[in-house]
Short mmCIF file of C-alpha atoms in Angstrom, two decimals:
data_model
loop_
_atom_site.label_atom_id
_atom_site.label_comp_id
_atom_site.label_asym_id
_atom_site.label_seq_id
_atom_site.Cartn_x
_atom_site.Cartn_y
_atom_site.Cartn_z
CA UNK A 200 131.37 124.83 87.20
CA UNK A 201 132.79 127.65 89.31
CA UNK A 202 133.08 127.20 92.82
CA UNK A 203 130.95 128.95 95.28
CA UNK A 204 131.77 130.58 99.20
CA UNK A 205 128.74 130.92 101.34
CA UNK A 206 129.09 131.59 104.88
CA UNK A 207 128.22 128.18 107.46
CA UNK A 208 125.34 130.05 108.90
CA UNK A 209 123.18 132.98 109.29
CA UNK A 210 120.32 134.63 111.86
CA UNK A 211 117.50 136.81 110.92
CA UNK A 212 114.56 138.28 112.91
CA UNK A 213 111.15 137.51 111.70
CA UNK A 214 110.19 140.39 109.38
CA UNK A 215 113.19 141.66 108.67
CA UNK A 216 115.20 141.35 105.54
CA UNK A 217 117.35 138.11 105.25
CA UNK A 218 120.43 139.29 102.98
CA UNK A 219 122.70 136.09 102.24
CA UNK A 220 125.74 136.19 100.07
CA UNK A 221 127.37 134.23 97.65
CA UNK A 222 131.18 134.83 96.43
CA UNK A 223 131.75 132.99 92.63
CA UNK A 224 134.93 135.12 91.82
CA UNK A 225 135.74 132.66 88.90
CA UNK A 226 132.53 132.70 87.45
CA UNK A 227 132.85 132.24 83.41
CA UNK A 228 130.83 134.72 81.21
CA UNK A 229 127.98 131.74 80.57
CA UNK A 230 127.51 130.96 84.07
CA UNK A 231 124.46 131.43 85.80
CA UNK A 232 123.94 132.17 89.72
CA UNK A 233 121.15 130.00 90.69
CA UNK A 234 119.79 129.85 94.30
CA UNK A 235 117.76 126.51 95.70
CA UNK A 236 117.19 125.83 99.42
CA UNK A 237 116.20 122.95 101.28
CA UNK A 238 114.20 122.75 104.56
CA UNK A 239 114.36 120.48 107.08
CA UNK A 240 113.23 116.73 105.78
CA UNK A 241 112.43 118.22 102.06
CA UNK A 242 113.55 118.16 98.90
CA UNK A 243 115.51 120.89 97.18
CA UNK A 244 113.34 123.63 96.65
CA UNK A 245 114.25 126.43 93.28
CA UNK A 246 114.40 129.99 94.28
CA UNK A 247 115.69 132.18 91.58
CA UNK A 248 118.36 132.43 89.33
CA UNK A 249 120.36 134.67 87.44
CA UNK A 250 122.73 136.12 84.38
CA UNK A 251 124.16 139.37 85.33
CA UNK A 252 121.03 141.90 85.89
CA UNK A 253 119.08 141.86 89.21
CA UNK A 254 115.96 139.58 89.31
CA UNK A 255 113.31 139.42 91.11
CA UNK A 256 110.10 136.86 91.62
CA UNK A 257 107.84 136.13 94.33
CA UNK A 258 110.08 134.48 96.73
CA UNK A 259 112.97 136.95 96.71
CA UNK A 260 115.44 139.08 94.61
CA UNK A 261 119.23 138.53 93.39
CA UNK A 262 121.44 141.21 93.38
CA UNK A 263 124.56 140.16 91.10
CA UNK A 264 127.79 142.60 91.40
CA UNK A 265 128.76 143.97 88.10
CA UNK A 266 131.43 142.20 88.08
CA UNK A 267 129.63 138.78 88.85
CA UNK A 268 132.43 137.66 91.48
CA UNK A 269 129.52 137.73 94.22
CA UNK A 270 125.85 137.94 94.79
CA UNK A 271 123.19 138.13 97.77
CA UNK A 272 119.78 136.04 97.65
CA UNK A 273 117.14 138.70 99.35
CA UNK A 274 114.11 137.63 101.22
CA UNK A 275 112.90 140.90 101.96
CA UNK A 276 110.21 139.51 104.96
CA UNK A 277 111.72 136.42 106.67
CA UNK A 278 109.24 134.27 108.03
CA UNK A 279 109.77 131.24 110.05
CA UNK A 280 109.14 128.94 107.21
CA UNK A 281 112.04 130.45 105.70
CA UNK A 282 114.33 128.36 108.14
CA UNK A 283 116.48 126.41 105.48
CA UNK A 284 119.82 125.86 104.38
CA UNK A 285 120.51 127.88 101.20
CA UNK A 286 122.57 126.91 98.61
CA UNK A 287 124.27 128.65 95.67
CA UNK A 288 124.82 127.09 92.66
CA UNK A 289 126.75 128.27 89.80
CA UNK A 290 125.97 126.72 86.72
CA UNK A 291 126.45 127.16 82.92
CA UNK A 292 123.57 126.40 80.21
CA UNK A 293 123.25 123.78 77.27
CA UNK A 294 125.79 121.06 76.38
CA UNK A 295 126.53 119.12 79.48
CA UNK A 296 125.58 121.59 82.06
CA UNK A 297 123.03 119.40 83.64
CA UNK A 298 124.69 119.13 86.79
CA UNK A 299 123.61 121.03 90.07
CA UNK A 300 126.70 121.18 92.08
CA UNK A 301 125.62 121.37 95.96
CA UNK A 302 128.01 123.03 98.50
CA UNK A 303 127.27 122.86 102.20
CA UNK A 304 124.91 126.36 101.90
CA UNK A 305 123.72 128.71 104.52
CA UNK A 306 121.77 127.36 107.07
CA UNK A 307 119.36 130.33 107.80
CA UNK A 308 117.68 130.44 111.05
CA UNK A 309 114.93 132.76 111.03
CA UNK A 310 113.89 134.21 115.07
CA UNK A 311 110.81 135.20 116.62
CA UNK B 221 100.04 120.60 89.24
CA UNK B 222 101.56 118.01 91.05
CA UNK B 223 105.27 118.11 91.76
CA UNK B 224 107.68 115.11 91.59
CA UNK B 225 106.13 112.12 93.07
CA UNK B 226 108.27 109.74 95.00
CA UNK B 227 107.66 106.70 96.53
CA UNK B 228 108.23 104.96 98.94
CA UNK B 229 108.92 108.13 101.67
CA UNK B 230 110.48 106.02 104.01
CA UNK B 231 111.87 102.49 103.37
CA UNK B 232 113.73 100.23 106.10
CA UNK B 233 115.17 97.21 104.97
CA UNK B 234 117.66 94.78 105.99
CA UNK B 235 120.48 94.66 104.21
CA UNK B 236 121.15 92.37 101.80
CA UNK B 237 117.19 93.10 100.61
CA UNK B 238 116.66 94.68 97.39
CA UNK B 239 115.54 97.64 97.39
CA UNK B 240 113.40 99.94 94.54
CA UNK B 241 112.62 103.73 94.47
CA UNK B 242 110.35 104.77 92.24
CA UNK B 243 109.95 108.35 90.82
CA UNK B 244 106.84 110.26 88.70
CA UNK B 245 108.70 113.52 87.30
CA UNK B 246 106.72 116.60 86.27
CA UNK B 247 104.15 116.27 83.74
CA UNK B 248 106.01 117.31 80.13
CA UNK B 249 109.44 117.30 81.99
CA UNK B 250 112.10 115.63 79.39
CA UNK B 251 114.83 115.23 81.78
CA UNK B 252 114.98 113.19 84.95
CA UNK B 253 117.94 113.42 87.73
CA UNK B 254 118.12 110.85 90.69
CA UNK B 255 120.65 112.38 93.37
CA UNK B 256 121.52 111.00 96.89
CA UNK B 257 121.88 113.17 100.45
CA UNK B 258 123.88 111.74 103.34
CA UNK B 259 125.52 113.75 106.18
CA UNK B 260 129.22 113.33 104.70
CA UNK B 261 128.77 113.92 100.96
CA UNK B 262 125.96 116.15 101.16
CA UNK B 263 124.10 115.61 97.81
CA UNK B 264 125.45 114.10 95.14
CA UNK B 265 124.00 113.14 91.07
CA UNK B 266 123.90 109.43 90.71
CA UNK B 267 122.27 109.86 87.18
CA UNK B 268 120.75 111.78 84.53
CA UNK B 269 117.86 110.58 81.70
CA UNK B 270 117.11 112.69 78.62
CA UNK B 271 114.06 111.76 77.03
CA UNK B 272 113.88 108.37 79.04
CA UNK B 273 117.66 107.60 77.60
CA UNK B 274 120.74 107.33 80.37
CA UNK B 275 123.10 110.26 79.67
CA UNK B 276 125.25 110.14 82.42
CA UNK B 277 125.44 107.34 85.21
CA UNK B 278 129.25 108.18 86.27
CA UNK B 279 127.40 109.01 89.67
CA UNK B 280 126.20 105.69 90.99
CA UNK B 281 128.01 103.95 93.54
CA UNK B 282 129.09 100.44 92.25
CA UNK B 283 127.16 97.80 89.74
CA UNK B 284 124.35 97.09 92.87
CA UNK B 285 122.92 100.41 91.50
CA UNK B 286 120.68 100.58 88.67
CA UNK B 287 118.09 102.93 87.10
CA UNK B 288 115.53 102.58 84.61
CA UNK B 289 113.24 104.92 83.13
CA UNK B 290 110.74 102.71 81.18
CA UNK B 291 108.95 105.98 79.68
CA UNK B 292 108.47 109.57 80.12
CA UNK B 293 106.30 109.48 83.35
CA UNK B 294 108.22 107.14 85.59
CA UNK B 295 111.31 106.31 86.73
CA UNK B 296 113.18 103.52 89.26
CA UNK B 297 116.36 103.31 90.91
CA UNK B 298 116.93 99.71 91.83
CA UNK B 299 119.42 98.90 94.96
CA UNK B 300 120.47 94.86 95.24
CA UNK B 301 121.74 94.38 97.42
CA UNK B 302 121.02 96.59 99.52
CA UNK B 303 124.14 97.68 102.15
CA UNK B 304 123.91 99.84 105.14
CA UNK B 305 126.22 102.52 103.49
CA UNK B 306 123.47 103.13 101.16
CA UNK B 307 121.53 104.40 104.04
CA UNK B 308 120.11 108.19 102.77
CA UNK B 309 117.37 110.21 101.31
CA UNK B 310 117.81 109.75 97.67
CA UNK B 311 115.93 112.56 95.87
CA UNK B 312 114.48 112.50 91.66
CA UNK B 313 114.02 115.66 90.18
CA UNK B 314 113.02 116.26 86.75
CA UNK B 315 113.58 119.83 84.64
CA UNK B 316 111.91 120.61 80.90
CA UNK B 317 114.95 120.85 79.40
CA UNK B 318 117.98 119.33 81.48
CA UNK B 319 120.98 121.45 80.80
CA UNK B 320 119.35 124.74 80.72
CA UNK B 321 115.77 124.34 82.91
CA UNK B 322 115.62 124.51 86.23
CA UNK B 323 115.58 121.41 88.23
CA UNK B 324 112.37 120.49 90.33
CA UNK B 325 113.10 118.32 93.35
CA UNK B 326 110.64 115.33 94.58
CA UNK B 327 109.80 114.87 98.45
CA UNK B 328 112.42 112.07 99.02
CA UNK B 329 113.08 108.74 99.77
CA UNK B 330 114.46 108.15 103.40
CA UNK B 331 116.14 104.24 102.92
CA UNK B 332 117.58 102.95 106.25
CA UNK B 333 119.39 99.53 105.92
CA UNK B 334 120.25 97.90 109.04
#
């Protein structure tokens, strides 16, 4: 799996966008972006996930370059419960590609 | 519909004890993944069940590690015995299809061997 650079940590005001990036610059063609994060004392939670075209769902959006060496997880209206580390996983599909990879993530803090 | 169901949540034990962790994945789920969290190794696969069959168990630890997964709606992971190192929240998640669905996690287990 390719290896993924997220920054240690990030701030946000409440209400305001949260835009966190995600550099995979040796991404293979099959790989997918996918995005999990984990708050405080609970499990891994799915976000969203990605080819090479933008997606959105109800949680947030991924913007992949169109290159697919980066990408930025969106949460357009940070809330406090949104306090989590964030991780990006790059991942490819079928055969043995069962394995989520875990880096250190993002540990977004979210303000009043 | 429920998530992954874990249980114990929290588990102190002495070590030397055994210890068992027992995980209900998702409802239809064919693939089942127990991974471990600690501070320095952040969170690591320990092993990974297709259709209640061990794929890949190059994850766990040493031989005082085992896993079972007896049928399709419940799994175990089996510590004995039990050492403090093996002190950490030890996560199951389950997925429809392992190498291409996404992953669901449980709550946790928090084990604490003194």
């Amino acid at each position: 799996d390719a290896k993924t650079t997220q920054p240690t940590s990030m701030d946000c005001a409440e209400g305001r966008a949260a835009n966190l990036p995600c550099n995979h610059s040796t991404i293979s063609g099959n790989e997918y972006v996918y995005w999990y994060r984990q708050i405080h004392s609970q499990g891994p939670q799915y976000i969203i996930h990605g080819l090479k075209n933008n997606e959105t769902n109800e949680m947030a959006s991924l913007i992949i370059t169109e290159d697919r060496k980066s990408s930025t997880l969106i949460l357009p209206h940070a809330t406090l419960r949104d306090t989590a580390v964030y991780y990006c996983i790059v991942r490819g599909r079928g055969g043995s590609n069962y394995k989520l990879t875990f880096g250190k993530g993002t540990l977004l803090t979210v303000n009043p | 519909d429920a998530g992954v169901i874990q249980s114990p949540r929290h588990e102190v034990t002495e070590m030397g004890q055994e210890v068992t962790l027992r995980c209900k994945p998702i409802s239809g789920h064919n693939s089942l993944f127990w991974y471990r969290q600690t501070m320095m190794r952040g969170l690591e696969l320990l092993i990974y069940f297709n259709n209640n069959v061990p794929i890949d168990d190059s994850g766990m630890p040493e031989d005082r590690f085992s896993a079972k997964m007896p049928n399709a709606s419940f799994s175990t992971l089996k510590i004995q015995p039990s050492e403090p190192r093996d002190s950490a929240v030890y996560f199951c998640a389950s997925s429809l299809r392992g190498t291409v669905e996404t992953q669901y996690f449980g709550p946790g287990t928090r084990l604490l061997v003194l």
